[in-house]
Tab-separated table of N, CA, C and O in Angstrom:
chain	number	residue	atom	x	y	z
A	11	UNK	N	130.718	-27.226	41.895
A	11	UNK	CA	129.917	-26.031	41.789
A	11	UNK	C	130.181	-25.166	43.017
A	11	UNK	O	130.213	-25.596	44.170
A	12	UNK	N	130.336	-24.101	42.705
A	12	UNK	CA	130.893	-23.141	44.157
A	12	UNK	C	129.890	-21.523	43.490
A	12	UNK	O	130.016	-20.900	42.436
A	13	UNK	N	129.056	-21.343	44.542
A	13	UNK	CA	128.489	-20.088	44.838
A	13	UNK	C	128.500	-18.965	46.067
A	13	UNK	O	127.857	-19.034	47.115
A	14	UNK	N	129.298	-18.042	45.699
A	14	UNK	CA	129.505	-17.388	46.706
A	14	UNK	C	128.791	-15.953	46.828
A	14	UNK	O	128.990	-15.208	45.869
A	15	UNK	N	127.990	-15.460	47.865
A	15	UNK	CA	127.388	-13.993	47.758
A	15	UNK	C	128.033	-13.436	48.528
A	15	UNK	O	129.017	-14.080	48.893
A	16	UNK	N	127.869	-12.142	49.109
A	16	UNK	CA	128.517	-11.290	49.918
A	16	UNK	C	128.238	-10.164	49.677
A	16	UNK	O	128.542	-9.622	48.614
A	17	UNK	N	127.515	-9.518	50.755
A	17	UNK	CA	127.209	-8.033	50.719
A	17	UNK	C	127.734	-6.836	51.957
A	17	UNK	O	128.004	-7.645	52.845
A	18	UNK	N	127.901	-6.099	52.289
A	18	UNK	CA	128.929	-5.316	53.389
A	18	UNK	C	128.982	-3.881	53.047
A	18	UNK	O	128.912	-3.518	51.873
A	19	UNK	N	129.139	-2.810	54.312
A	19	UNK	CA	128.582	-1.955	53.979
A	19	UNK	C	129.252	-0.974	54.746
A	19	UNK	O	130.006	-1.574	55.511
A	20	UNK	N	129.353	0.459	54.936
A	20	UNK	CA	130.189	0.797	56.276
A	20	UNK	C	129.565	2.073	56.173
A	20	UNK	O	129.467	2.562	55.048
A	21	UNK	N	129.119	2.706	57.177
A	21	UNK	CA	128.398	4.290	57.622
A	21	UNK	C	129.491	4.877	58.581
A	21	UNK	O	130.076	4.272	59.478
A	22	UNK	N	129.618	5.992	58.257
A	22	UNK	CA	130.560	7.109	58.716
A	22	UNK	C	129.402	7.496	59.921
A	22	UNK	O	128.312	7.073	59.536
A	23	UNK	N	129.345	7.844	60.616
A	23	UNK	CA	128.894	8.759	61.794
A	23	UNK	C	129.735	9.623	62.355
A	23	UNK	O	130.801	9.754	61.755
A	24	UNK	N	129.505	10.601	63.853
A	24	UNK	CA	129.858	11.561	63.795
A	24	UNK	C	130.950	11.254	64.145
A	24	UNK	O	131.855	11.986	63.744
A	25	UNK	N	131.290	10.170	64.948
A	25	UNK	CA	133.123	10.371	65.574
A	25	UNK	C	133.320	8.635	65.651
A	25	UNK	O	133.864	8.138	66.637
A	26	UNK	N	132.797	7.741	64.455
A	26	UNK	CA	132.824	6.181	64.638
A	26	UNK	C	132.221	5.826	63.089
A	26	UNK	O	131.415	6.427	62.379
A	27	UNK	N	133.021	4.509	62.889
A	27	UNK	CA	132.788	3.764	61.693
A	27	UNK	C	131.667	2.670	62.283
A	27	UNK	O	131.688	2.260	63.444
A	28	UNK	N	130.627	2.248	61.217
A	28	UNK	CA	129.873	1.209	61.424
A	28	UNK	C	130.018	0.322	60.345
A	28	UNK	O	129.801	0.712	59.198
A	29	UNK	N	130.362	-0.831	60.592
A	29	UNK	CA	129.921	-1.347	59.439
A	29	UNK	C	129.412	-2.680	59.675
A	29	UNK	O	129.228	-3.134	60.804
A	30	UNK	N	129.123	-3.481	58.291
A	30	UNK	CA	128.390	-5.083	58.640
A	30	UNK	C	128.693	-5.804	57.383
A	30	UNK	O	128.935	-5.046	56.444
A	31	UNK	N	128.734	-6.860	57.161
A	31	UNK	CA	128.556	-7.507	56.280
A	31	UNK	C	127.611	-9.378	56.525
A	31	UNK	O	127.741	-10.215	57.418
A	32	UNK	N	126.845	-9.363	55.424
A	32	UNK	CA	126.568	-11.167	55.222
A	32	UNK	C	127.287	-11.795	54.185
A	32	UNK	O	127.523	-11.461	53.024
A	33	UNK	N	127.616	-12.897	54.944
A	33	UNK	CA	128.218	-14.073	53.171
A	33	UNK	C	127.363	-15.090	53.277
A	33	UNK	O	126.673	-15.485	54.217
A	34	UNK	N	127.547	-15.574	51.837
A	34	UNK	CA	126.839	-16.635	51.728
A	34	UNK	C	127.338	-17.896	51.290
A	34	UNK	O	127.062	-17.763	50.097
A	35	UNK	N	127.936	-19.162	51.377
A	35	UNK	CA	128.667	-19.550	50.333
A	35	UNK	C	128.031	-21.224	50.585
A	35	UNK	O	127.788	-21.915	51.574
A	36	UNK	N	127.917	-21.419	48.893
A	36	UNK	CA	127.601	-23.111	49.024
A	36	UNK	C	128.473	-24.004	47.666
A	36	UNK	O	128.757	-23.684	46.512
A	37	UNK	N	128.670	-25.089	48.389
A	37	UNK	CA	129.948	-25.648	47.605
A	37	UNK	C	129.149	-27.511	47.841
A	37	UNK	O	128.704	-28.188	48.768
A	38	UNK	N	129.403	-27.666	46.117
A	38	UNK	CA	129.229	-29.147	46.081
A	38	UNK	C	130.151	-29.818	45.669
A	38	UNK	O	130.446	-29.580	44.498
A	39	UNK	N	130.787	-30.643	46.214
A	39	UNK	CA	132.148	-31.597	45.457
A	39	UNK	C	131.185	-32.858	45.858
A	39	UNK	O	130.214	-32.912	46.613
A	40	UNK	N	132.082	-34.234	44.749
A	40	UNK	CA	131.783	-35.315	44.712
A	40	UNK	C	132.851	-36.360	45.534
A	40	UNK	O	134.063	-36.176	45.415
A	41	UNK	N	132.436	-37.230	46.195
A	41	UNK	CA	133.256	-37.959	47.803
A	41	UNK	C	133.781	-39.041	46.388
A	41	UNK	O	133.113	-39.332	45.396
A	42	UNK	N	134.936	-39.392	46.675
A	42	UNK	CA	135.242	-41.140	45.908
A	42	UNK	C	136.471	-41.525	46.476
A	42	UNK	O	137.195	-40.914	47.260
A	43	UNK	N	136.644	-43.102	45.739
A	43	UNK	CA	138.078	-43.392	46.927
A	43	UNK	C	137.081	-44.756	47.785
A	43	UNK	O	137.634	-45.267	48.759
A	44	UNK	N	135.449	-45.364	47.333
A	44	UNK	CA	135.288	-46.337	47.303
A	44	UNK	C	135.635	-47.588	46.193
A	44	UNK	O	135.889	-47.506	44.991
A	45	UNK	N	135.549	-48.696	47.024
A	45	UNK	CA	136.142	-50.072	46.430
A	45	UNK	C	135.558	-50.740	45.160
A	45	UNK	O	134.380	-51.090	45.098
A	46	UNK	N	136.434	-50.897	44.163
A	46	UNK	CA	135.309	-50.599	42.987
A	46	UNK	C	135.770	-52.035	42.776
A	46	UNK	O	134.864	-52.841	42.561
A	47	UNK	N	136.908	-52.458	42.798
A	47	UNK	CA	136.808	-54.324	42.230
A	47	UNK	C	135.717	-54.787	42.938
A	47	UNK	O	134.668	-55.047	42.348
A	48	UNK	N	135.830	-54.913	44.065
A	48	UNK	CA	135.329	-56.031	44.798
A	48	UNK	C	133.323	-56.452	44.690
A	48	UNK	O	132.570	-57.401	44.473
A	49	UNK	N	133.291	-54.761	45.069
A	49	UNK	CA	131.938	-54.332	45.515
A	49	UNK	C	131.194	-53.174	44.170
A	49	UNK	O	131.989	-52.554	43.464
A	50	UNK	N	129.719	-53.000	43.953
A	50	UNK	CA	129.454	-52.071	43.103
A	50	UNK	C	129.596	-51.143	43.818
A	50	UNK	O	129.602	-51.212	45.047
A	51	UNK	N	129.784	-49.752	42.902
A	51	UNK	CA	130.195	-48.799	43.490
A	51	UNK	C	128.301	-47.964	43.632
A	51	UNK	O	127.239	-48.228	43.068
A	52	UNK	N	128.737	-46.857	44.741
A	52	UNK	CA	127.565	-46.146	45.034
A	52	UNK	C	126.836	-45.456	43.184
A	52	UNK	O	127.322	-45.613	42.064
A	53	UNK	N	125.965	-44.953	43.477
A	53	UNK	CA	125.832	-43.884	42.145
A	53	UNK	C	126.385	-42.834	42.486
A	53	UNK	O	126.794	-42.579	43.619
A	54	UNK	N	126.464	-41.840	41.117
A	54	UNK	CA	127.042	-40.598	41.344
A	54	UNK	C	125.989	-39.596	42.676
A	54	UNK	O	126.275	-38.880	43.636
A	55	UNK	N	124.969	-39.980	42.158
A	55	UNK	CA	124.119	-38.935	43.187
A	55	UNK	C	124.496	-39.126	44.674
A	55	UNK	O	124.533	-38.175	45.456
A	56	UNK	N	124.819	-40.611	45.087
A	56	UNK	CA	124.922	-40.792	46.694
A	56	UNK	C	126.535	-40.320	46.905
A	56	UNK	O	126.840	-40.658	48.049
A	57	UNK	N	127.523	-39.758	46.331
A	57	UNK	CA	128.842	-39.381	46.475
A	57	UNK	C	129.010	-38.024	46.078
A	57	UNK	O	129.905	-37.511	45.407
A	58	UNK	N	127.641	-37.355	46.795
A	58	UNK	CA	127.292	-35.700	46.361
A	58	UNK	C	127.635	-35.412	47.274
A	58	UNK	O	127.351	-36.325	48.049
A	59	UNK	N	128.590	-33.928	48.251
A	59	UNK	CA	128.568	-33.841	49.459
A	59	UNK	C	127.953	-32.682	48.798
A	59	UNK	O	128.048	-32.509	47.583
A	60	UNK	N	127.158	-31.680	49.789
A	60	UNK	CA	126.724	-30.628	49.645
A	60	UNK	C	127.698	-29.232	51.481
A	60	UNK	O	127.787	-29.307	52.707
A	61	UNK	N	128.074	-28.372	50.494
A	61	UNK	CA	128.599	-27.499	51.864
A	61	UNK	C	127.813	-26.254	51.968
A	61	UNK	O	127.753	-25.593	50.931
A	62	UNK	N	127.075	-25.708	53.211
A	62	UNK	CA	126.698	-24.621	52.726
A	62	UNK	C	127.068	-23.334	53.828
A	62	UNK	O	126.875	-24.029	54.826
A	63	UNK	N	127.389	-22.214	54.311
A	63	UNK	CA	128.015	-21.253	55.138
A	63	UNK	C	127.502	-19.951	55.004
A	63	UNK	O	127.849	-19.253	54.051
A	64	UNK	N	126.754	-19.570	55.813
A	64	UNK	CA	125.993	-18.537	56.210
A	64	UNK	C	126.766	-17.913	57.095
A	64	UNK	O	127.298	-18.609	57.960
A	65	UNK	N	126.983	-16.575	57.083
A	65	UNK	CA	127.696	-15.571	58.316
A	65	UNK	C	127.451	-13.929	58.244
A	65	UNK	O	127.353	-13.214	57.246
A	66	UNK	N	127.406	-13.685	59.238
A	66	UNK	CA	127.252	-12.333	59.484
A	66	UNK	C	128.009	-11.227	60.666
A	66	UNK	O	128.392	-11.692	61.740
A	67	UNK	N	128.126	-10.179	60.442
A	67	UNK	CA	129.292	-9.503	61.367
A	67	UNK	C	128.392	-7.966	61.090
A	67	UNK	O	127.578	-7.571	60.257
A	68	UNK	N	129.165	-7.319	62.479
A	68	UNK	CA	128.919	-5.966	62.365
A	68	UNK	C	129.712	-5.337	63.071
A	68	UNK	O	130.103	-6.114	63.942
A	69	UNK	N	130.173	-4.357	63.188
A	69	UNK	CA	131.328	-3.889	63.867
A	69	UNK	C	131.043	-2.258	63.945
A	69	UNK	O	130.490	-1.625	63.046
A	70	UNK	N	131.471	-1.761	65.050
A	70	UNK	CA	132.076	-0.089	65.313
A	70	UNK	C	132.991	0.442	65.700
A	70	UNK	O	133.259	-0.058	66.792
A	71	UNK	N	133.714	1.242	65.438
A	71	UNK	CA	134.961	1.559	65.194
A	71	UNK	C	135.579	3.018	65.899
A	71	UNK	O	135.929	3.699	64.935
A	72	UNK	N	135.772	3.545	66.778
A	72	UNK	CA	136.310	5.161	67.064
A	72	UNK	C	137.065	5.687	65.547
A	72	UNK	O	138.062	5.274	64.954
A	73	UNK	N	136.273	6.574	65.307
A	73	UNK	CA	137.397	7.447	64.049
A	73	UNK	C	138.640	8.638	65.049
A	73	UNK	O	139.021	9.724	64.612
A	74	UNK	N	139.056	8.032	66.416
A	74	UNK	CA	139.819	9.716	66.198
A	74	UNK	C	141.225	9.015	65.849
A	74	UNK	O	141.460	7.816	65.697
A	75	UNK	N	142.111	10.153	65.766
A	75	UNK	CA	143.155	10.245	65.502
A	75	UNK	C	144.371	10.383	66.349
A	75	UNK	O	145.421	9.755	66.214
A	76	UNK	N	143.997	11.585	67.533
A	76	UNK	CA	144.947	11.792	68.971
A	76	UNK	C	144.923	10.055	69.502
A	76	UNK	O	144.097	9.142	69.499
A	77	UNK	N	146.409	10.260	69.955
A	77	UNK	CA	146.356	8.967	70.965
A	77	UNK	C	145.990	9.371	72.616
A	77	UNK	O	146.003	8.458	73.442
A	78	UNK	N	145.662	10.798	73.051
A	78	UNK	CA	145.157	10.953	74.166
A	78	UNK	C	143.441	10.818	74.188
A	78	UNK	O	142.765	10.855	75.216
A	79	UNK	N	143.077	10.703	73.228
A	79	UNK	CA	141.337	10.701	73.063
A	79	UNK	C	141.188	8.678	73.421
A	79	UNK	O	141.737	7.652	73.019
A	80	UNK	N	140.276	9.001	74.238
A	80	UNK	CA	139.146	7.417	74.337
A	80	UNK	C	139.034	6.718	72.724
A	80	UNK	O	138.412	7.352	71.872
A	81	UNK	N	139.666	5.392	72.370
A	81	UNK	CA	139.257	4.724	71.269
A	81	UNK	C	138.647	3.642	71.464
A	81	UNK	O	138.671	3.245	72.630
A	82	UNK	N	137.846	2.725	70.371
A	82	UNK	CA	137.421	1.240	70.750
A	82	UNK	C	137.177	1.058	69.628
A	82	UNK	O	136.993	1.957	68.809
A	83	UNK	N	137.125	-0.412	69.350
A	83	UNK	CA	136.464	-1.322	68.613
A	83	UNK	C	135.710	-2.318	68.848
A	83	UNK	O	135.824	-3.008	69.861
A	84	UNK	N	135.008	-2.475	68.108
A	84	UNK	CA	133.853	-4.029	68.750
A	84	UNK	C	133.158	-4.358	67.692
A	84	UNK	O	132.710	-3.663	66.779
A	85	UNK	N	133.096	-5.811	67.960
A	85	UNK	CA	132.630	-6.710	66.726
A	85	UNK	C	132.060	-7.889	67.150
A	85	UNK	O	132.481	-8.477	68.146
A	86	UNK	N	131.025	-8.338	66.399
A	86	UNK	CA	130.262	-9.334	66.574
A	86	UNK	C	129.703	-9.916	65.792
A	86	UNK	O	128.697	-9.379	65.330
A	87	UNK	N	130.218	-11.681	65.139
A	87	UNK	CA	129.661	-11.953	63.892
A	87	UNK	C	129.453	-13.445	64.589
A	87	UNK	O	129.852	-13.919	65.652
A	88	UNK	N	128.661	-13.955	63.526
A	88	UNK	CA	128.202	-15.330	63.602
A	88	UNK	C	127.962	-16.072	62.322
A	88	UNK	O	127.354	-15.578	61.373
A	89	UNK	N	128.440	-17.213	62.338
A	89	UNK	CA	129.057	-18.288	61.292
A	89	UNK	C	128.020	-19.484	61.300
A	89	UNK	O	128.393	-20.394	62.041
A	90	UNK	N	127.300	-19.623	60.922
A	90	UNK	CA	126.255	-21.086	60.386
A	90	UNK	C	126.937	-22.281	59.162
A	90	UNK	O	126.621	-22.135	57.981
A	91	UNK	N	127.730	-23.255	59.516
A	91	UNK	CA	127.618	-24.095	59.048
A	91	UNK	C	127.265	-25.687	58.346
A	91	UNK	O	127.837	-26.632	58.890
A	92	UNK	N	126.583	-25.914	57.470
A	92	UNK	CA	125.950	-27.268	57.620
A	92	UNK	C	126.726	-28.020	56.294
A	92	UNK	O	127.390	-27.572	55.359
A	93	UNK	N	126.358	-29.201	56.641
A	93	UNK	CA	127.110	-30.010	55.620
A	93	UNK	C	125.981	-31.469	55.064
A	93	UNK	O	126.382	-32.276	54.226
């Protein structure tokens, strides 16, 4: 099962781009590759991994164009992962 959101956005201002975005993403696969002669095997429920990834960014941007004009960029996002 794989669910992914994502929303992002970008504002023009007077002489600079803004923009941001959040994702969201959660992913379940099943673990196997335990010993099934020997020993009983787990149930399906205990060979659930669950993934889940939260992140966010925002950024601003110089719109000019001359290469003698002051430019920049800058960005700052952050990534939450649990498992």
């Amino acid at each position: 099962m794989d669910n992914d959101v994502s929303l992002f956005g970008k504002r023009f201002l007077k002489n600079s781009l803004l923009g941001g975005s959040i994702d969201y993403s959660q992913k379940s696969r099943y673990a196997y590759g335990y010993d099934t002669i020997f020993a009983t095997g787990p149930e399906k429920k205990d060979t659930r991994l669950r993934y889940q990834d939260l992140g966010a960014e925002i950024s601003m941007r110089s719109l000019t164009i001359d290469s003698s004009d002051f430019s920049y960029e800058a960005a700052l996002s952050y990534d939450f992962f649990h498992s």
